[in-house]
Short mmCIF file of N, CA, C and O in Angstrom, two decimals:
data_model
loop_
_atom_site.label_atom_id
_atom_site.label_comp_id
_atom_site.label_asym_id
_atom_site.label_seq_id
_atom_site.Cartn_x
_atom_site.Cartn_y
_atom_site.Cartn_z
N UNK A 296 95.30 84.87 10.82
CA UNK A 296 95.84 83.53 10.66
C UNK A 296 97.33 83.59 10.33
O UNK A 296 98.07 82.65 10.61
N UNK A 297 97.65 84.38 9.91
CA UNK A 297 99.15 84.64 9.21
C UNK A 297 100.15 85.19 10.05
O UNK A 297 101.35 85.36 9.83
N UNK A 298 99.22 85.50 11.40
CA UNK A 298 100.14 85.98 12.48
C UNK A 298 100.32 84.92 13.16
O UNK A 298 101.42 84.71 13.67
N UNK A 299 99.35 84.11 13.30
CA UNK A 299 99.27 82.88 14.30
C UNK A 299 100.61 81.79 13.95
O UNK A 299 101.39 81.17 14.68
N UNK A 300 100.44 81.91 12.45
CA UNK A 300 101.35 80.93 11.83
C UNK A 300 103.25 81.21 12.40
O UNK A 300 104.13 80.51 12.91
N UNK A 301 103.09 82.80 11.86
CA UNK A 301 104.56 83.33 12.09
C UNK A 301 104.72 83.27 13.54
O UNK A 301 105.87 83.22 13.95
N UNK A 302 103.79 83.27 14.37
CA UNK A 302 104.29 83.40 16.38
C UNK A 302 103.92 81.80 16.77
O UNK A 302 103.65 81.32 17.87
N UNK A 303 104.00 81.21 15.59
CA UNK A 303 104.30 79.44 16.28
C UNK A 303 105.11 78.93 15.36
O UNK A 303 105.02 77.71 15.41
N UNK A 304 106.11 79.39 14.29
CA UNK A 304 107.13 79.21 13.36
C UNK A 304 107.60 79.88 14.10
O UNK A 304 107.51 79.27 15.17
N UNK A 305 108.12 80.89 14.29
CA UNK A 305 109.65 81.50 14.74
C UNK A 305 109.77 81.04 15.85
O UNK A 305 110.96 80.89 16.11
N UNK A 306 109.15 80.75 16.61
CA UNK A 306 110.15 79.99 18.25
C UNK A 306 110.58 78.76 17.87
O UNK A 306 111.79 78.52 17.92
N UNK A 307 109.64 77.72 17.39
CA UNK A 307 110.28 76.49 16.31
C UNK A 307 111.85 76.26 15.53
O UNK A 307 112.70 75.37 15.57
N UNK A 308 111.68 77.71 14.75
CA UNK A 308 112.72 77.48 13.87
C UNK A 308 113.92 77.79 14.70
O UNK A 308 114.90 77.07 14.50
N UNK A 309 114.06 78.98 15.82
CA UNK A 309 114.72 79.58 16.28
C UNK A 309 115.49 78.54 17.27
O UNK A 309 116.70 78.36 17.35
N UNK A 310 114.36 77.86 18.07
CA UNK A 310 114.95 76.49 19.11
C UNK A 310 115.85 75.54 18.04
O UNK A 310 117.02 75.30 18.33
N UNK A 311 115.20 74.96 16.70
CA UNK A 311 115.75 74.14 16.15
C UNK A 311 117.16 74.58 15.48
O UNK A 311 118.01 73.72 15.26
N UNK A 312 117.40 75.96 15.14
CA UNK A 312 118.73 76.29 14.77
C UNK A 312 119.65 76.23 16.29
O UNK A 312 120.75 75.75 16.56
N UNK A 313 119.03 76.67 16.78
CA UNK A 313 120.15 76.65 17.70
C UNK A 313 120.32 75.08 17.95
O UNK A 313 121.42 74.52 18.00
N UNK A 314 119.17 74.49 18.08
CA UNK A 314 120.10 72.86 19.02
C UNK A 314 120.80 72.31 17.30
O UNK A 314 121.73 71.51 17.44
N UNK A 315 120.63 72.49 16.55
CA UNK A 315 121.67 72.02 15.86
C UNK A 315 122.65 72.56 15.76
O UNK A 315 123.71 71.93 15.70
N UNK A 316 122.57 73.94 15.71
CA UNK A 316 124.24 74.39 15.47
C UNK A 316 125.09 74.12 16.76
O UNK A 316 126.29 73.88 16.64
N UNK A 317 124.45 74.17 18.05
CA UNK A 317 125.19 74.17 19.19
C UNK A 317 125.41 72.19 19.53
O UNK A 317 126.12 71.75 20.43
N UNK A 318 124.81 71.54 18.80
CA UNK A 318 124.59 69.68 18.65
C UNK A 318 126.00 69.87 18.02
O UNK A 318 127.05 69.56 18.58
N UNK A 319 125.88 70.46 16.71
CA UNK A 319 127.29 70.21 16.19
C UNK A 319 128.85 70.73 16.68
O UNK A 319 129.90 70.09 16.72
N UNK A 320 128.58 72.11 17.04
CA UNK A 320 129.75 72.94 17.81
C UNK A 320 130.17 73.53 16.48
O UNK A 320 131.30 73.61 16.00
N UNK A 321 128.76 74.00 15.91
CA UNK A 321 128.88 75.01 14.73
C UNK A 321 129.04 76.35 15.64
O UNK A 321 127.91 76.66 16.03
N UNK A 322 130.07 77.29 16.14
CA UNK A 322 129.64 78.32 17.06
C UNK A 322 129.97 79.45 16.60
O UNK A 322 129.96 80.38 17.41
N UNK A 323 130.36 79.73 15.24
CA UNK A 323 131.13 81.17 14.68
C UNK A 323 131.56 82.33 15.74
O UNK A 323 131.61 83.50 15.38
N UNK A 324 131.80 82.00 16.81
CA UNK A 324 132.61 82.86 17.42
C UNK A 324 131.11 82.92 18.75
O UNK A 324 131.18 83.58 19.79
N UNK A 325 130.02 82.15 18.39
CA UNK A 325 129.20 83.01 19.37
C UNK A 325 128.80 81.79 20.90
O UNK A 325 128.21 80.71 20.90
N UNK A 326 129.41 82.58 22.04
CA UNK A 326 129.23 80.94 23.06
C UNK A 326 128.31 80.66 23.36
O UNK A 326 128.47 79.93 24.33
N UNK A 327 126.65 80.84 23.01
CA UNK A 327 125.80 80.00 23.32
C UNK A 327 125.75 79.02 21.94
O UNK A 327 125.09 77.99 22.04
N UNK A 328 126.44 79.34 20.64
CA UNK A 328 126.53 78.31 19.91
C UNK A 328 127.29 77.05 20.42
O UNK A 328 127.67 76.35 19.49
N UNK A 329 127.47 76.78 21.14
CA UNK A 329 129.10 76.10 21.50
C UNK A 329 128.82 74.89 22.36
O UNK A 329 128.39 74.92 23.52
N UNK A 330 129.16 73.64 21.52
CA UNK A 330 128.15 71.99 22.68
C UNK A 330 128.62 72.84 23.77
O UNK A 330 127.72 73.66 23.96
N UNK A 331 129.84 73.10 24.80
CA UNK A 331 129.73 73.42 25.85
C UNK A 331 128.46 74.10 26.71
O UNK A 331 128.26 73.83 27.89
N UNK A 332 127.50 75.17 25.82
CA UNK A 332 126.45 75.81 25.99
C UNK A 332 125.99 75.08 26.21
O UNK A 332 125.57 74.71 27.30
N UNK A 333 125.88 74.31 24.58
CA UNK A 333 124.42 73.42 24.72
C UNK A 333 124.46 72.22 25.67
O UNK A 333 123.38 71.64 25.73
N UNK A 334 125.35 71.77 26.35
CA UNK A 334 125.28 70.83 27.41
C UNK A 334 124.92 71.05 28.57
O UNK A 334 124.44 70.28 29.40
N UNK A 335 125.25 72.50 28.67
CA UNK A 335 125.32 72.92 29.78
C UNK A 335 123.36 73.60 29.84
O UNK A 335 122.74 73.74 30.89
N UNK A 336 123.07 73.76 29.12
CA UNK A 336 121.50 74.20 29.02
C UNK A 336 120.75 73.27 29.46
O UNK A 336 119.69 73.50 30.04
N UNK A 337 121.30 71.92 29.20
CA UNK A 337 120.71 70.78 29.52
C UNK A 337 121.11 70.03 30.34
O UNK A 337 120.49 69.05 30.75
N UNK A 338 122.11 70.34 30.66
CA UNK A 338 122.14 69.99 32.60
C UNK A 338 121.53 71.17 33.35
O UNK A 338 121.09 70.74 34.42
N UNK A 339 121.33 72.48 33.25
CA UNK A 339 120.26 73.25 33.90
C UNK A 339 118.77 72.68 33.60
O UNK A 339 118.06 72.49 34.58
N UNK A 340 118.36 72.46 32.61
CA UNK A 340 117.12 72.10 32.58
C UNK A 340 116.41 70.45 32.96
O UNK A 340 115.24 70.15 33.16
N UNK A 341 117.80 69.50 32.96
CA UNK A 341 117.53 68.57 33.71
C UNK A 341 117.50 68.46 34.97
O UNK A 341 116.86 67.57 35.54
N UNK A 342 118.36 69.55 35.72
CA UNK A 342 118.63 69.31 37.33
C UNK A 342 116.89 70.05 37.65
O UNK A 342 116.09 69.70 38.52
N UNK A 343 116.74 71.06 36.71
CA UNK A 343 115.06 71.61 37.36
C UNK A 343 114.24 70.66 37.27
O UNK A 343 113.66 70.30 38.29
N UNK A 344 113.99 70.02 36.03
CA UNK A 344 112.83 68.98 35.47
C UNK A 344 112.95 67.78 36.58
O UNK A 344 111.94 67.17 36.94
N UNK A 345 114.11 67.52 37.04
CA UNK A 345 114.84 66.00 37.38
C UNK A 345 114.68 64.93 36.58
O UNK A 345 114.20 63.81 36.78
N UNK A 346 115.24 65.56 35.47
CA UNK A 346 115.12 64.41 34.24
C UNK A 346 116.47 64.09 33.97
O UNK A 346 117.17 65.07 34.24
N UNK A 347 117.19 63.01 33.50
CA UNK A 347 118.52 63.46 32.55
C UNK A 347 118.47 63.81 31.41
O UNK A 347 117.76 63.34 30.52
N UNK A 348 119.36 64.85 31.33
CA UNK A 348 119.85 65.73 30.29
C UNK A 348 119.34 65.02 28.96
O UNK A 348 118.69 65.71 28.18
N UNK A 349 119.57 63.83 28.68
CA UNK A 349 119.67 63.25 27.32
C UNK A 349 117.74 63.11 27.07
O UNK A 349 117.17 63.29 25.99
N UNK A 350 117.31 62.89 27.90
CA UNK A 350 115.70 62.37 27.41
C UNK A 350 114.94 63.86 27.31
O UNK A 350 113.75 63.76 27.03
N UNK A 351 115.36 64.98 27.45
CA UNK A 351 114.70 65.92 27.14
C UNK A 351 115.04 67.02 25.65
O UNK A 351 115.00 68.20 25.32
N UNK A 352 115.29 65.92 25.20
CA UNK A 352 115.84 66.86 23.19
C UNK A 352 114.31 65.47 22.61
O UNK A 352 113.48 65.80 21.76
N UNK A 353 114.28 64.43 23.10
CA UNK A 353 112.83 63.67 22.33
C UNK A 353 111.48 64.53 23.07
O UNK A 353 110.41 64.52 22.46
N UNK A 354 111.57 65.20 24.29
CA UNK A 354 110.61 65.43 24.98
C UNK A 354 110.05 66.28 23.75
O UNK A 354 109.28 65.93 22.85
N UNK A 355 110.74 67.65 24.01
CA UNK A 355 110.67 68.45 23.22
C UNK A 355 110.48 68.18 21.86
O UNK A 355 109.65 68.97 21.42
N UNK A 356 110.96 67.28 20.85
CA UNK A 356 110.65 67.22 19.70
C UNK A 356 109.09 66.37 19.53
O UNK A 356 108.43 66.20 18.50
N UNK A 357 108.90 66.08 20.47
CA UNK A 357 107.11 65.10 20.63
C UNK A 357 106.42 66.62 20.58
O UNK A 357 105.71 67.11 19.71
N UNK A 358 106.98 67.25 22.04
CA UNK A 358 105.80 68.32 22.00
C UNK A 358 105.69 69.62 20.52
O UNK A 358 104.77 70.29 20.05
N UNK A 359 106.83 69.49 20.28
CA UNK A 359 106.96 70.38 18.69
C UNK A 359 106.11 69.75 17.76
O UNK A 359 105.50 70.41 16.93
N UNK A 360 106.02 68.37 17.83
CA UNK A 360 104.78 67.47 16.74
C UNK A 360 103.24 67.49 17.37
O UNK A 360 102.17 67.41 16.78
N UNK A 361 103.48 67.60 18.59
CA UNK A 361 101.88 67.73 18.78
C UNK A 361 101.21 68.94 18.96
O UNK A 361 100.00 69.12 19.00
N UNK A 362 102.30 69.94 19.08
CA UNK A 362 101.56 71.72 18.96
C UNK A 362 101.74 71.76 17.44
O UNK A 362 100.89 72.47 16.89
N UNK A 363 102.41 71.32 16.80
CA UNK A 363 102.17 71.37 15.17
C UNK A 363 100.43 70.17 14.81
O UNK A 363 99.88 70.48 13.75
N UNK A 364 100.05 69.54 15.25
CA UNK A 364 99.28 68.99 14.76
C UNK A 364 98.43 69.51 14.80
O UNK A 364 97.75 69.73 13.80
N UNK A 365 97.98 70.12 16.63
CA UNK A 365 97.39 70.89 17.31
C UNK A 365 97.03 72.17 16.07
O UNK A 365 95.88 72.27 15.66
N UNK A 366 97.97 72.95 15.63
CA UNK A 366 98.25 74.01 15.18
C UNK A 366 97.42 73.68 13.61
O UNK A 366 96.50 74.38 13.18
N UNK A 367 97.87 72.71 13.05
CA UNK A 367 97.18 72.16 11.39
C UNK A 367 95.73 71.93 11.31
O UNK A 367 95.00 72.19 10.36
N UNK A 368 95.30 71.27 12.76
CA UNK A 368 94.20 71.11 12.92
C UNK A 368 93.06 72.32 13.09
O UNK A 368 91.86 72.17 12.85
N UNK A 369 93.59 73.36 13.49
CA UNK A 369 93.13 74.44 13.54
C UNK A 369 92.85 75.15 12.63
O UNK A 369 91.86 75.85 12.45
N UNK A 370 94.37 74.87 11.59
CA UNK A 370 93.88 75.64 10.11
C UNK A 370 92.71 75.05 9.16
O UNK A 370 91.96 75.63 8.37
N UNK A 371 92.82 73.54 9.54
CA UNK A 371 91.88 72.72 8.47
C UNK A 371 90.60 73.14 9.15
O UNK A 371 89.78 73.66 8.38
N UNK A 372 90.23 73.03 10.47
CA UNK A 372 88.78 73.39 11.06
C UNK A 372 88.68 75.03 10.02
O UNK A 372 87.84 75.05 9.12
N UNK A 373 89.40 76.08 10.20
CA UNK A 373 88.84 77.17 9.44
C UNK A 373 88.86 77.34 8.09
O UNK A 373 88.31 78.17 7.36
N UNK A 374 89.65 76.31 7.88
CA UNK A 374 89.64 76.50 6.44
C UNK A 374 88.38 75.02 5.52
O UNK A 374 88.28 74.66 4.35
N UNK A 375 87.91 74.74 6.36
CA UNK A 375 86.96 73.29 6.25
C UNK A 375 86.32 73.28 4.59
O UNK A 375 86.66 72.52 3.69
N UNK A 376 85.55 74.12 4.55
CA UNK A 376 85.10 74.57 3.02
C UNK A 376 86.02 74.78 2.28
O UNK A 376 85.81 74.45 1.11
N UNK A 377 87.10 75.26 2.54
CA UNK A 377 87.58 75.67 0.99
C UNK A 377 88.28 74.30 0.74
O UNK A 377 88.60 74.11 -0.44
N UNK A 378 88.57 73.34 1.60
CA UNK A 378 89.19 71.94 1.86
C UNK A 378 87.78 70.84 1.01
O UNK A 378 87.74 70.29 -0.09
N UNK A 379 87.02 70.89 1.92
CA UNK A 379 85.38 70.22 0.88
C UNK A 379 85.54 70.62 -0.59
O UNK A 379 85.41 69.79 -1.49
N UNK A 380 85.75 71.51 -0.75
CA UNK A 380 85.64 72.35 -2.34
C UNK A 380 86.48 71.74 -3.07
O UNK A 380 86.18 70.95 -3.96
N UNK A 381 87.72 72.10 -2.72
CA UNK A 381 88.67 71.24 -3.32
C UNK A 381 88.86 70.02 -3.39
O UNK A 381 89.57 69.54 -4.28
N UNK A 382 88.12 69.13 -2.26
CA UNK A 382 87.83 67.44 -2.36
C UNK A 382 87.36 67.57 -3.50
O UNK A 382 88.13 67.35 -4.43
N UNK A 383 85.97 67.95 -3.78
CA UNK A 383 84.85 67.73 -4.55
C UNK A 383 85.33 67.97 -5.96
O UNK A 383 84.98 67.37 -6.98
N UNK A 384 86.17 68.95 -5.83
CA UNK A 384 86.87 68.95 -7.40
C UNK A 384 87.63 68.20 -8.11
O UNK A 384 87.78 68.00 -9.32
N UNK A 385 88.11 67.80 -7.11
CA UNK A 385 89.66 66.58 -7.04
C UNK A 385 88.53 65.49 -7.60
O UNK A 385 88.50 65.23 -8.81
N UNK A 386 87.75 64.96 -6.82
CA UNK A 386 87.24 63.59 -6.76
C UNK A 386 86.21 63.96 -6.94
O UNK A 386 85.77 64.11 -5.80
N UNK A 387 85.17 64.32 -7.86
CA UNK A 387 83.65 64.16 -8.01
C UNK A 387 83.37 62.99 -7.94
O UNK A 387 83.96 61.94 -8.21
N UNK A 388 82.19 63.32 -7.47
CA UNK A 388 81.39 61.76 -7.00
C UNK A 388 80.42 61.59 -8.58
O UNK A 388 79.76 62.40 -9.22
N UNK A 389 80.77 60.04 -8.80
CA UNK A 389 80.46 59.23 -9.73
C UNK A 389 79.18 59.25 -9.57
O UNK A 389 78.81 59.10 -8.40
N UNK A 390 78.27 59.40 -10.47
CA UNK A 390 76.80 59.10 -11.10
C UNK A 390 76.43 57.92 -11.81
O UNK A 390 77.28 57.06 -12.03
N UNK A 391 75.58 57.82 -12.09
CA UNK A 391 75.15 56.12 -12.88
C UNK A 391 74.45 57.04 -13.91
O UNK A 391 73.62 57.92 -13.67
N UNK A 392 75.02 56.61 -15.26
CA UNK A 392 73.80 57.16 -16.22
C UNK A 392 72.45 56.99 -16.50
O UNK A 392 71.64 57.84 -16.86
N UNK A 393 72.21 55.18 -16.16
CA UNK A 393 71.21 54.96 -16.46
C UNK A 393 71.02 54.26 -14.89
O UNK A 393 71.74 53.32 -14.54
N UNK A 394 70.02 54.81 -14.07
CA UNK A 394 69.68 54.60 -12.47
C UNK A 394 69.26 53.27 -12.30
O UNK A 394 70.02 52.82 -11.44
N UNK A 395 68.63 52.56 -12.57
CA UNK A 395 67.83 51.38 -12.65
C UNK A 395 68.45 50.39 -13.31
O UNK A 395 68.04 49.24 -13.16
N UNK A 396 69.50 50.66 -14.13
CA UNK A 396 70.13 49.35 -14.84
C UNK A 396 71.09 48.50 -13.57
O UNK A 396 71.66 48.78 -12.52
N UNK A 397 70.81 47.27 -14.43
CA UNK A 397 71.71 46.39 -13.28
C UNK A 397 72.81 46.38 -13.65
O UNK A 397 73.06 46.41 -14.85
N UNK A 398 74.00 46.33 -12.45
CA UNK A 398 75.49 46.78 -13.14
C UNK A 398 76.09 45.10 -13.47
O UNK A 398 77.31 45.00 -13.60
N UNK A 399 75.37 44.03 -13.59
CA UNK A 399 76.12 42.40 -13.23
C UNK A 399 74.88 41.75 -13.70
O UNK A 399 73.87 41.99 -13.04
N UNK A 400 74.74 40.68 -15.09
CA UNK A 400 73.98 39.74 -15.41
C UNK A 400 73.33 39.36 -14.92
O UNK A 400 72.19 39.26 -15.37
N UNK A 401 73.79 38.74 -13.17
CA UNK A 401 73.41 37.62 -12.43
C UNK A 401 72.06 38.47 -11.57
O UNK A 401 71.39 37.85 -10.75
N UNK A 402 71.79 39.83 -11.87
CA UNK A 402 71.01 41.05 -11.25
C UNK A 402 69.74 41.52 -12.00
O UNK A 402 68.75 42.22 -11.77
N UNK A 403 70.29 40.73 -13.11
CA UNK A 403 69.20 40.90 -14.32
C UNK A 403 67.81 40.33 -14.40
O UNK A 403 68.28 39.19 -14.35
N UNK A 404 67.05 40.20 -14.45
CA UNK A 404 65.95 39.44 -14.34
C UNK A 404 65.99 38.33 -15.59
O UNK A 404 65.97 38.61 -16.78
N UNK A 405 66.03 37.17 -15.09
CA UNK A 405 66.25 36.01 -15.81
C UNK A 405 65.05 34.71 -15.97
O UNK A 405 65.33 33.52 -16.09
N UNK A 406 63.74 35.28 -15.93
CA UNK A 406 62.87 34.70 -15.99
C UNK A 406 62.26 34.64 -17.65
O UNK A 406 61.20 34.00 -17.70
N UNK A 407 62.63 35.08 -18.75
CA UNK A 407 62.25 34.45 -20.03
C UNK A 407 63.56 33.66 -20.49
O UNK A 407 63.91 33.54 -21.66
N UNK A 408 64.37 33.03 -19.16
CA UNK A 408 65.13 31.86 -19.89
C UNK A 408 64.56 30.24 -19.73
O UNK A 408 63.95 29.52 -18.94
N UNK A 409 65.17 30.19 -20.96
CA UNK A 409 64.61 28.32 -21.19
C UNK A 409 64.78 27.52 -20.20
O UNK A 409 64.44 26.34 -20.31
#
């Protein structure tokens, strides 16, 4: 599981540093940091897709939320029990002390009134 996590985090983090540093024209000397790069990445990948350039930075950030959901959902399916366990601890389920009592007057049996 701990591998799965790190080989769907590091392409994540790695895409997201770069489109910001190259968004800003943060480039410390390096030219794929450089908007020029990054514009230019995205006029290659729009002329393939035939998309424009601009609608494919939301594409990508949808599909980064739904392989992350994808991805959470997977941990909660294996991790299901130890998730129940910890509900159950969090929130125990309420008991009635006395089973048969009525919790409201109006529930009471009211037949020795005047």
């Amino acid at each position: 599981m701990k591998w799965f996590l790190i080989l769907w985090a590091c392409p994540i983090v790695i895409l997201t540093g770069w489109y910001g540093l190259s968004y800003y024209d943060m480039s410390f000397g390096i030219f794929m940091l450089t908007r020029q790069a990054h514009d230019l990445v995205f006029a290659v990948y729009g002329n393939v897709l035939g998309l424009p350039p601009e609608t494919i930075p939301p594409l990508v950030a949808r599909a980064i939320a739904v392989d992350s959901l994808i991805v959470f959902a997977i941990i909660a399916y294996r991790k299901r029990r130890e998730i129940r366990a910890w509900y159950g601890r969090r929130f125990p389920a309420v008991q009635p002390s006395e089973p048969k009592a009525a919790p409201f007057a109006k529930d009471a049996n009211l037949s020795s009134a005047p």
